[in-house]
Structures are given as structure tokens and as C-alpha cells.
Amino acid sequence: METTTILLAEDDENDVFFMRRAIQKADLNLSMQVALDGQSAIDYLNGNGDYSDRRAYPIPQAVFLDLKLPYVHGFEVLAWIRQQPSLRDLPVMILTSSPEERDRREAEKLGAQAYCVKPPTREMVLDVLGPLVGDLLAGPSSIR
């Protein structure tokens, strides 16, 4: 069975740790790649530079995107994704510390599938990724 890959665009190593833990607790068969800034997320998705090896850096089936990223803001990354014909339908979930309603509206306007406030939890991961990778759940006991 092929592993589903997600891309986490996140510059805070604590939030990366919490996401890894949430995925592990959700018992999903996922591989998580991490981009530490907005430009790296774009480079990863575009297959630029170090990311040109698609065996090492496969196109993800979903993206978790922080808004407050260095170099390129999360909304700019999301807008870029939606402009790419090959990525237009890629599920993007905002994962941010901002509970601001204007940020939620902007994320929805730009085509985000979900808006999640940090820290990521097992339940959040299952709610958001479950429908996308439901057949990759480790087993029926993984959802309690």
C-alpha cells in the first residue's frame, strides 16, 4: 500500500512536533514532509532545486499551511497553489494560531478546505484528513 504524503508548511519546531504527534495518535498511515517557510513550500510543490527528486519529495495529497511564515506569507502560498493547474484541487488546510474571523474568511475565499487553530490534536487531524485518507486508516479501532 502506498503511503499518503502531506506537506506541513510550518516554521515553529514545536508545532511540527505537535503535528507529528497528532498524526501518530490518529493512527494514520501518513508521511509528513516539512517546509520551514513559505518559499520552501512553493519550491517543494513546484519541484524546484533540492525538491526535484519526487521519490524523496513526492507531491503531497494535502497541505497544512501556517499563515505566519517567513519569506512568503501563508495566504500568498495558498493563492499561488490555486493558480497552478496541477495543484488547483490540492486540499489545503490552514493551521494557525490566529482565531481571527477575517483570516478565516480570507482562507475560505482563497479556497482552503479547513481552518484549524493550533495546536493540532488527534481529533483535528482525523476530522480534517479522515475524509481524504479514510481508506488509509490503520484499522477500524483507530477511530474511537
Backbone as a printed PyTorch tensor [residue, N CA C, xyz], in Angstrom:
tensor([[[  0.8500,  -1.1790,   0.0000],
         [  0.0000,   0.0000,   0.0000],
         [  0.8910,   1.2360,   0.0000]],

        [[  0.5890,   2.1860,  -0.8890],
         [  1.3690,   3.4070,  -0.9920],
         [  1.0240,   4.3530,   0.1510]],

        [[  2.0280,   5.0000,   0.6910],
         [  1.8230,   5.9250,   1.7970],
         [  1.3830,   7.2750,   1.2620]],

        [[  0.4050,   7.8620,   1.9280],
         [ -0.0450,   9.2010,   1.6060],
         [  0.9270,  10.1970,   2.2110]],

        [[  1.2830,  11.2110,   1.4440],
         [  2.1950,  12.2530,   1.9120],
         [  1.4300,  13.5450,   2.1280]],

        [[  1.7080,  14.1940,   3.2560],
         [  1.1930,  15.5350,   3.4690],
         [  2.3870,  16.4710,   3.6160]],

        [[  2.1690,  17.7220,   3.2720],
         [  3.1830,  18.7490,   3.4410],
         [  2.7220,  19.6820,   4.5490]],

        [[  3.5760,  19.8770,   5.5340],
         [  3.3190,  20.8420,   6.5940],
         [  4.2360,  22.0350,   6.3720]],

        [[  3.6650,  23.1970,   6.1150],
         [  4.4430,  24.4310,   5.9850],
         [  4.3630,  25.1350,   7.3290]],

        [[  5.4310,  25.0160,   8.0970],
         [  5.4360,  25.4720,   9.4890],
         [  6.8570,  25.8050,   9.9120]],

        [[  7.0440,  26.9850,  10.5130],
         [  8.3840,  27.4030,  10.9170],
         [  8.6810,  27.1700,  12.3930]],

        [[  7.6970,  26.7400,  13.1710],
         [  7.8930,  26.5220,  14.6020],
         [  8.0820,  25.0300,  14.8660]],

        [[  9.2770,  24.6660,  15.3610],
         [  9.5680,  23.2400,  15.5680],
         [  8.6460,  22.6000,  16.5950]],

        [[  8.1150,  23.3600,  17.5410],
         [  7.1580,  22.7980,  18.4940],
         [  5.8710,  22.4010,  17.7880]],

        [[  5.4060,  23.2460,  16.8630],
         [  4.1870,  22.9190,  16.1280],
         [  4.4030,  21.7400,  15.1840]],

        [[  5.6030,  21.6030,  14.6380],
         [  5.9310,  20.4280,  13.8250],
         [  5.8430,  19.1760,  14.7000]],

        [[  6.4080,  19.2520,  15.8970],
         [  6.3510,  18.1280,  16.8390],
         [  4.8990,  17.7790,  17.1640]],

        [[  4.0740,  18.7940,  17.4710],
         [  2.6720,  18.5380,  17.8160],
         [  1.9120,  17.9140,  16.6520]],

        [[  2.2280,  18.3190,  15.4270],
         [  1.5580,  17.7330,  14.2640],
         [  1.9750,  16.2760,  14.0870]],

        [[  3.2730,  15.9890,  14.2200],
         [  3.7230,  14.5940,  14.1300],
         [  3.0100,  13.7350,  15.1720]],

        [[  2.9280,  14.2660,  16.3740],
         [  2.2800,  13.5240,  17.4640],
         [  0.7910,  13.3220,  17.1850]],

        [[  0.1180,  14.3500,  16.6840],
         [ -1.3110,  14.2340,  16.3790],
         [ -1.5510,  13.1840,  15.2990]],

        [[ -0.6960,  13.1580,  14.2780],
         [ -0.8350,  12.1570,  13.2110],
         [ -0.5910,  10.7620,  13.7690]],

        [[  0.4220,  10.6300,  14.6040],
         [  0.7220,   9.3370,  15.2190],
         [ -0.4550,   8.8660,  16.0720]],

        [[ -1.0030,   9.7620,  16.8800],
         [ -2.1340,   9.3910,  17.7440],
         [ -3.3840,   9.0880,  16.9280]],

        [[ -3.5140,   9.7150,  15.7610],
         [ -4.6590,   9.4520,  14.8950],
         [ -4.5140,   8.1130,  14.1890]],

        [[ -3.3130,   7.5200,  14.2660],
         [ -3.0530,   6.2040,  13.7000],
         [ -3.2790,   6.1770,  12.1900]],

        [[ -2.8380,   7.2480,  11.5270],
         [ -2.9470,   7.3300,  10.0780],
         [ -1.6240,   6.9430,   9.4410]],

        [[ -1.7000,   6.2490,   8.3310],
         [ -0.5130,   5.8510,   7.5860],
         [ -0.1200,   7.0180,   6.6760]],

        [[  0.5860,   7.9970,   7.2720],
         [  0.9580,   9.1970,   6.5430],
         [  2.4490,   9.4450,   6.6420]],

        [[  2.9810,  10.0180,   5.5970],
         [  4.3430,  10.5320,   5.6090],
         [  4.2110,  12.0500,   5.6100]],

        [[  4.9330,  12.7220,   6.5020],
         [  4.8400,  14.1710,   6.5850],
         [  6.1590,  14.8090,   6.1860]],

        [[  6.0980,  15.6550,   5.1720],
         [  7.2230,  16.4740,   4.7700],
         [  7.0230,  17.8600,   5.3880]],

        [[  8.1130,  18.5430,   5.7050],
         [  8.0180,  19.8480,   6.3460],
         [  8.7610,  20.8970,   5.5270]],

        [[  8.0920,  22.0100,   5.2740],
         [  8.7120,  23.1830,   4.6730],
         [  8.7380,  24.2500,   5.7650]],

        [[  9.9160,  24.8100,   6.0200],
         [ 10.0810,  25.7200,   7.1550],
         [  9.7140,  27.1760,   6.8570]],

        [[  9.3770,  27.4680,   5.6120],
         [  8.9500,  28.8220,   5.2520],
         [  8.0950,  28.7520,   3.9900]],

        [[  7.4660,  29.8790,   3.6710],
         [  6.5650,  29.9060,   2.5260],
         [  7.2490,  29.6430,   1.2000]],

        [[  8.4520,  30.1850,   1.0210],
         [  9.1630,  29.9540,  -0.2390],
         [  9.5340,  28.4830,  -0.3910]],

        [[  9.9380,  27.8500,   0.7030],
         [ 10.2630,  26.4170,   0.6480],
         [  9.0330,  25.5870,   0.3090]],

        [[  7.8640,  25.9890,   0.8020],
         [  6.6270,  25.2730,   0.4670],
         [  6.3540,  25.3650,  -1.0340]],

        [[  6.5160,  26.5630,  -1.5960],
         [  6.3230,  26.7400,  -3.0400],
         [  7.3550,  25.9260,  -3.8090]],

        [[  8.6190,  26.0030,  -3.3870],
         [  9.6740,  25.2290,  -4.0580],
         [  9.3810,  23.7390,  -3.9970]],

        [[  8.9300,  23.2460,  -2.8400],
         [  8.5890,  21.8240,  -2.6940],
         [  7.4910,  21.4570,  -3.6920]],

        [[  6.4070,  22.2080,  -3.6770],
         [  5.2680,  21.8890,  -4.5400],
         [  5.6090,  22.0160,  -6.0180]],

        [[  6.5280,  22.9050,  -6.3450],
         [  6.9270,  23.1300,  -7.7280],
         [  8.0400,  22.1880,  -8.1780]],

        [[  8.6400,  21.4540,  -7.2220],
         [  9.7320,  20.5480,  -7.5570],
         [ 11.0140,  21.2730,  -7.8950]],

        [[ 11.2390,  22.4230,  -7.2800],
         [ 12.4420,  23.2200,  -7.5520],
         [ 13.6240,  22.7710,  -6.7090]],

        [[ 14.8280,  22.9060,  -7.2760],
         [ 16.0640,  22.6920,  -6.5180],
         [ 16.1430,  21.3430,  -5.8340]],

        [[ 16.3940,  21.3880,  -4.5320],
         [ 16.5220,  20.1580,  -3.7430],
         [ 15.2800,  19.2810,  -3.8110]],

        [[ 14.1340,  19.8780,  -4.1220],
         [ 12.8650,  19.1360,  -4.1270],
         [ 12.5400,  18.4870,  -5.4710]],

        [[ 13.4830,  18.4920,  -6.4070],
         [ 13.2070,  17.9430,  -7.7340],
         [ 13.0970,  16.4160,  -7.7360]],

        [[ 13.6370,  15.7460,  -6.7230],
         [ 13.5490,  14.2870,  -6.6200],
         [ 12.1940,  13.9080,  -6.0280]],

        [[ 11.2760,  13.5420,  -6.9090],
         [  9.9040,  13.2530,  -6.4670],
         [  9.7820,  11.9420,  -5.6840]],

        [[ 10.7860,  11.0900,  -5.7350],
         [ 10.7460,   9.9130,  -4.8530],
         [ 11.0150,  10.3320,  -3.4140]],

        [[ 11.9280,  11.2580,  -3.2310],
         [ 12.2560,  11.7580,  -1.8930],
         [ 11.2360,  12.8040,  -1.4270]],

        [[ 10.7010,  13.5750,  -2.3740],
         [  9.7730,  14.6650,  -2.0610],
         [  8.5340,  14.5550,  -2.9530]],

        [[  7.6870,  13.5530,  -2.6830],
         [  6.5130,  13.3470,  -3.5490],
         [  5.5010,  14.4870,  -3.4260]],

        [[  4.7260,  14.6470,  -4.4880],
         [  3.6310,  15.6220,  -4.4380],
         [  2.7070,  15.1790,  -3.3000]],

        [[  2.3710,  16.0910,  -2.4030],
         [  1.5170,  15.7030,  -1.2790],
         [  0.0560,  15.5680,  -1.6990]],

        [[ -0.6840,  14.7860,  -0.9130],
         [ -2.1190,  14.6560,  -1.1450],
         [ -2.8930,  15.7340,  -0.3850]],

        [[ -2.2020,  16.4290,   0.5320],
         [ -2.8160,  17.5140,   1.2980],
         [ -1.6990,  18.3940,   1.8610]],

        [[ -2.0460,  19.6490,   2.1520],
         [ -1.0990,  20.6080,   2.7210],
         [ -1.7080,  21.2250,   3.9720]],

        [[ -0.9140,  21.2660,   5.0340],
         [ -1.2530,  22.0540,   6.2180],
         [ -0.3650,  23.2870,   6.1530]],

        [[ -0.9760,  24.4500,   6.2340],
         [ -0.2810,  25.6880,   5.9510],
         [ -0.4520,  26.6820,   7.0910]],

        [[  0.6680,  27.0500,   7.7070],
         [  0.6520,  28.1250,   8.6980],
         [  0.4980,  29.4350,   7.9420]],

        [[ -0.0900,  30.4270,   8.5760],
         [ -0.2350,  31.7260,   7.9140],
         [  1.0030,  32.5890,   8.0810]],

        [[  1.5510,  32.6050,   9.2730],
         [  2.6740,  33.4940,   9.5770],
         [  3.9900,  32.7840,   9.3060]],

        [[  4.3200,  32.6920,   8.0230],
         [  5.5450,  32.0290,   7.5880],
         [  6.5790,  33.0570,   7.1580]],

        [[  7.8650,  32.7510,   7.3510],
         [  8.9090,  33.6430,   6.8360],
         [  8.9210,  33.6510,   5.2950]],

        [[  9.3790,  34.7480,   4.7300],
         [  9.6140,  34.9560,   3.2940],
         [  8.3340,  35.1130,   2.4930]],

        [[  7.4630,  34.1250,   2.5140],
         [  6.1970,  34.2050,   1.7770],
         [  5.0820,  33.8250,   2.7440]],

        [[  4.1170,  34.7310,   2.9270],
         [  3.0060,  34.5250,   3.8670],
         [  2.1280,  33.3560,   3.4150]],

        [[  1.4940,  32.7090,   4.3670],
         [  0.6410,  31.5590,   4.0690],
         [ -0.4500,  31.8470,   3.0510]],

        [[ -1.0770,  33.0210,   3.1400],
         [ -2.1050,  33.3590,   2.1590],
         [ -1.5180,  33.4730,   0.7520]],

        [[ -0.2930,  33.9740,   0.6460],
         [  0.3600,  34.0590,  -0.6610],
         [  0.6560,  32.6590,  -1.2030]],

        [[  1.0580,  31.7470,  -0.3290],
         [  1.2980,  30.3600,  -0.7380],
         [ -0.0050,  29.7410,  -1.2240]],

        [[ -1.0900,  29.9420,  -0.4740],
         [ -2.3880,  29.3900,  -0.8560],
         [ -2.8460,  29.9610,  -2.1990]],

        [[ -2.6870,  31.2590,  -2.3760],
         [ -3.0760,  31.8710,  -3.6600],
         [ -2.2360,  31.2950,  -4.8010]],

        [[ -0.9410,  31.0890,  -4.5690],
         [ -0.0670,  30.5020,  -5.5880],
         [ -0.5320,  29.0820,  -5.9420]],

        [[ -0.8520,  28.2910,  -4.9160],
         [ -1.3160,  26.9120,  -5.1530],
         [ -2.5460,  26.9270,  -6.0510]],

        [[ -3.4980,  27.8000,  -5.7530],
         [ -4.7530,  27.8370,  -6.5140],
         [ -4.5470,  28.3230,  -7.9500]],

        [[ -3.4130,  28.9750,  -8.2340],
         [ -3.1190,  29.4340,  -9.5990],
         [ -2.4290,  28.3640, -10.4390]],

        [[ -1.9950,  27.2750,  -9.8060],
         [ -1.2830,  26.2120, -10.5250],
         [ -2.2880,  25.1700, -11.0100]],

        [[ -2.4010,  24.9680, -12.3290],
         [ -3.3690,  23.9940, -12.8300],
         [ -3.2210,  22.6070, -12.1970]],

        [[ -1.9910,  22.1630, -11.9840],
         [ -1.7880,  20.8100, -11.4500],
         [ -2.0550,  20.7190,  -9.9460]],

        [[ -2.1490,  21.8510,  -9.2620],
         [ -2.3490,  21.8520,  -7.8110],
         [ -3.6760,  22.4770,  -7.3900]],

        [[ -4.4120,  22.9640,  -8.3410],
         [ -5.6370,  23.7100,  -8.0470],
         [ -6.5880,  22.9700,  -7.1050]],

        [[ -6.6610,  21.6480,  -7.2380],
         [ -7.5800,  20.8610,  -6.4070],
         [ -6.9140,  20.2440,  -5.1780]],

        [[ -5.6650,  20.5910,  -4.9180],
         [ -4.9440,  20.0660,  -3.7580],
         [ -5.6060,  20.5660,  -2.4810]],

        [[ -6.0260,  19.6590,  -1.5930],
         [ -6.6290,  20.0990,  -0.3280],
         [ -5.6050,  20.8440,   0.5280]],

        [[ -5.9710,  22.0630,   0.9400],
         [ -5.1080,  22.8800,   1.7940],
         [ -5.8820,  23.2330,   3.0530]],

        [[ -5.2720,  22.9210,   4.1900],
         [ -5.8450,  23.2460,   5.4840],
         [ -4.9600,  24.2920,   6.1490]],

        [[ -5.5700,  25.3770,   6.5850],
         [ -4.8260,  26.3910,   7.3290],
         [ -4.6680,  25.8850,   8.7570]],

        [[ -3.4460,  25.9650,   9.2680],
         [ -3.1490,  25.5940,  10.6530],
         [ -2.4180,  26.7810,  11.2580]],

        [[ -3.1180,  27.5310,  12.0910],
         [ -2.5930,  28.8180,  12.5400],
         [ -2.9210,  29.0880,  13.9960]],

        [[ -2.2370,  30.0500,  14.5530],
         [ -2.5370,  30.4840,  15.9170],
         [ -3.5960,  31.5870,  15.9050]],

        [[ -3.9990,  32.0490,  14.7280],
         [ -4.9410,  33.1590,  14.6070],
         [ -6.3970,  32.6880,  14.5960]],

        [[ -7.1650,  33.0710,  15.6270],
         [ -8.5950,  32.7550,  15.6120],
         [ -9.4180,  33.8550,  14.9250]],

        [[ -8.7450,  34.8090,  14.2840],
         [ -9.4080,  35.9700,  13.6930],
         [-10.3900,  35.5770,  12.5910]],

        [[-11.6000,  36.1130,  12.6730],
         [-12.6350,  35.8160,  11.6780],
         [-12.2200,  36.3010,  10.2900]],

        [[-11.5260,  37.4360,  10.2000],
         [-11.1050,  37.9390,   8.8770],
         [-10.1230,  36.9750,   8.2220]],

        [[ -9.2760,  36.3100,   9.0350],
         [ -8.3550,  35.3180,   8.4780],
         [ -9.1260,  34.0910,   7.9920]],

        [[-10.1380,  33.6840,   8.7490],
         [-10.9850,  32.5600,   8.3090],
         [-11.6500,  32.8730,   6.9730]],

        [[-12.1980,  34.0650,   6.8640],
         [-12.8820,  34.4670,   5.6140],
         [-11.9070,  34.5010,   4.4410]],

        [[-10.7040,  35.0450,   4.6760],
         [ -9.7000,  35.1080,   3.6090],
         [ -9.2840,  33.7050,   3.1750]],

        [[ -9.0950,  32.8140,   4.1430],
         [ -8.7240,  31.4290,   3.8310],
         [ -9.8090,  30.7530,   2.9910]],

        [[-11.0540,  30.9710,   3.3660],
         [-12.1700,  30.3860,   2.6160],
         [-12.2300,  30.9740,   1.2090]],

        [[-12.0510,  32.2910,   1.1070],
         [-12.0810,  32.9650,  -0.1950],
         [-10.9960,  32.4160,  -1.1270]],

        [[ -9.8310,  32.1000,  -0.5470],
         [ -8.7210,  31.5890,  -1.3500],
         [ -8.8030,  30.0720,  -1.5910]],

        [[ -9.7990,  29.4180,  -1.0210],
         [-10.0230,  28.0130,  -1.3350],
         [ -9.4650,  27.0040,  -0.3570]],

        [[ -9.2180,  27.4160,   0.8870],
         [ -8.7720,  26.4430,   1.8940],
         [ -9.9330,  25.5180,   2.2570]],

        [[ -9.6280,  24.2370,   2.4730],
         [-10.6580,  23.2710,   2.8310],
         [-11.0200,  23.3360,   4.3110]],

        [[-10.0950,  23.8060,   5.1370],
         [-10.3480,  23.8630,   6.5760],
         [ -9.4970,  24.9610,   7.1880]],

        [[ -9.9340,  25.4290,   8.3390],
         [ -9.2120,  26.4460,   9.0940],
         [ -9.1120,  25.9270,  10.5190]],

        [[ -7.9110,  25.5540,  10.9140],
         [ -7.6920,  24.9350,  12.2230],
         [ -6.7880,  25.8260,  13.0640]],

        [[ -7.1550,  25.9800,  14.3320],
         [ -6.3510,  26.7700,  15.2530],
         [ -5.4550,  25.8320,  16.0370]],

        [[ -4.1670,  26.2000,  16.1330],
         [ -3.1570,  25.3900,  16.8340],
         [ -3.4920,  25.2950,  18.3160]],

        [[ -2.9830,  24.2740,  18.9770],
         [ -2.1230,  23.2070,  18.4670],
         [ -2.9530,  22.1110,  17.8060]],

        [[ -2.3320,  21.3840,  16.8600],
         [ -3.0490,  20.2770,  16.2300],
         [ -3.2800,  19.1570,  17.2320]],

        [[ -4.4350,  18.5370,  17.1310],
         [ -4.7820,  17.4120,  18.0050],
         [ -5.1440,  16.2060,  17.1530]],

        [[ -5.2000,  15.0570,  17.7880],
         [ -5.6090,  13.8210,  17.1200],
         [ -6.9730,  14.0070,  16.4540]],

        [[ -7.9090,  14.6000,  17.1960],
         [ -9.2690,  14.7830,  16.6940],
         [ -9.2910,  15.7040,  15.4740]],

        [[ -8.4940,  16.7870,  15.5320],
         [ -8.4230,  17.7190,  14.4160],
         [ -7.8990,  17.0030,  13.1720]],

        [[ -6.8410,  16.2410,  13.3410],
         [ -6.2410,  15.5230,  12.2160],
         [ -7.2460,  14.5330,  11.6310]],

        [[ -7.9380,  13.7970,  12.4830],
         [ -8.9310,  12.8370,  11.9850],
         [-10.0810,  13.5480,  11.2820]],

        [[-10.5590,  14.6540,  11.8520],
         [-11.6690,  15.3910,  11.2400],
         [-11.2890,  15.9160,   9.8590]],

        [[-10.0790,  16.4380,   9.7490],
         [ -9.6610,  17.0750,   8.5000],
         [ -9.1370,  16.0650,   7.4870]],

        [[ -8.2990,  15.1400,   7.9230],
         [ -7.6820,  14.1980,   6.9890],
         [ -8.4820,  12.9070,   6.8280]],

        [[ -9.3180,  12.5770,   7.7800],
         [-10.0990,  11.3410,   7.7000],
         [-10.8140,  11.1630,   6.3780]],

        [[-11.5840,  12.1890,   5.9380],
         [-12.2760,  12.0530,   4.6570],
         [-11.3170,  11.9220,   3.4710]],

        [[-10.1420,  12.5270,   3.5720],
         [ -9.1880,  12.4830,   2.4610],
         [ -8.4540,  11.1570,   2.3750]],

        [[ -8.1490,  10.5900,   3.5340],
         [ -7.3530,   9.3560,   3.5640],
         [ -8.0600,   8.2650,   4.3530]],

        [[ -9.3660,   8.2770,   4.3290],
         [-10.1370,   7.3260,   5.1140],
         [ -9.7390,   5.8800,   4.9070]],

        [[ -9.3960,   5.5360,   3.6690],
         [ -9.0130,   4.1440,   3.3970],
         [ -7.6060,   3.8480,   3.8980]],

        [[ -6.8900,   4.8450,   4.3800],
         [ -5.5380,   4.6070,   4.8810],
         [ -5.4900,   4.5100,   6.4070]],

        [[ -6.6480,   4.5580,   7.0330],
         [ -6.6740,   4.3780,   8.4910],
         [ -6.0750,   3.0200,   8.8110]],

        [[ -5.3090,   2.9570,   9.8710],
         [ -4.6000,   1.7240,  10.2180],
         [ -5.5660,   0.5770,  10.4970]],

        [[ -6.7270,   0.8810,  10.9730],
         [ -7.6990,  -0.1760,  11.2520],
         [ -8.9550,   0.4140,  11.8520]],

        [[ -9.9900,  -0.4000,  11.9940],
         [-11.2560,   0.1180,  12.4950],
         [-11.1620,   0.6340,  13.9290]],

        [[-10.1890,   0.1740,  14.6930],
         [-10.0780,   0.6060,  16.0800],
         [ -9.3800,   1.9580,  16.1990]],

        [[ -8.9230,   2.5340,  15.0760],
         [ -8.1730,   3.7760,  15.1660],
         [ -9.0840,   4.9830,  15.3990]],

        [[-10.3680,   4.8270,  15.1600],
         [-11.3060,   5.9110,  15.4740],
         [-12.1360,   5.4440,  16.6400]],

        [[-11.9960,   6.1630,  17.7320],
         [-12.7210,   5.7860,  18.9370],
         [-13.7500,   6.8300,  19.2830]]])
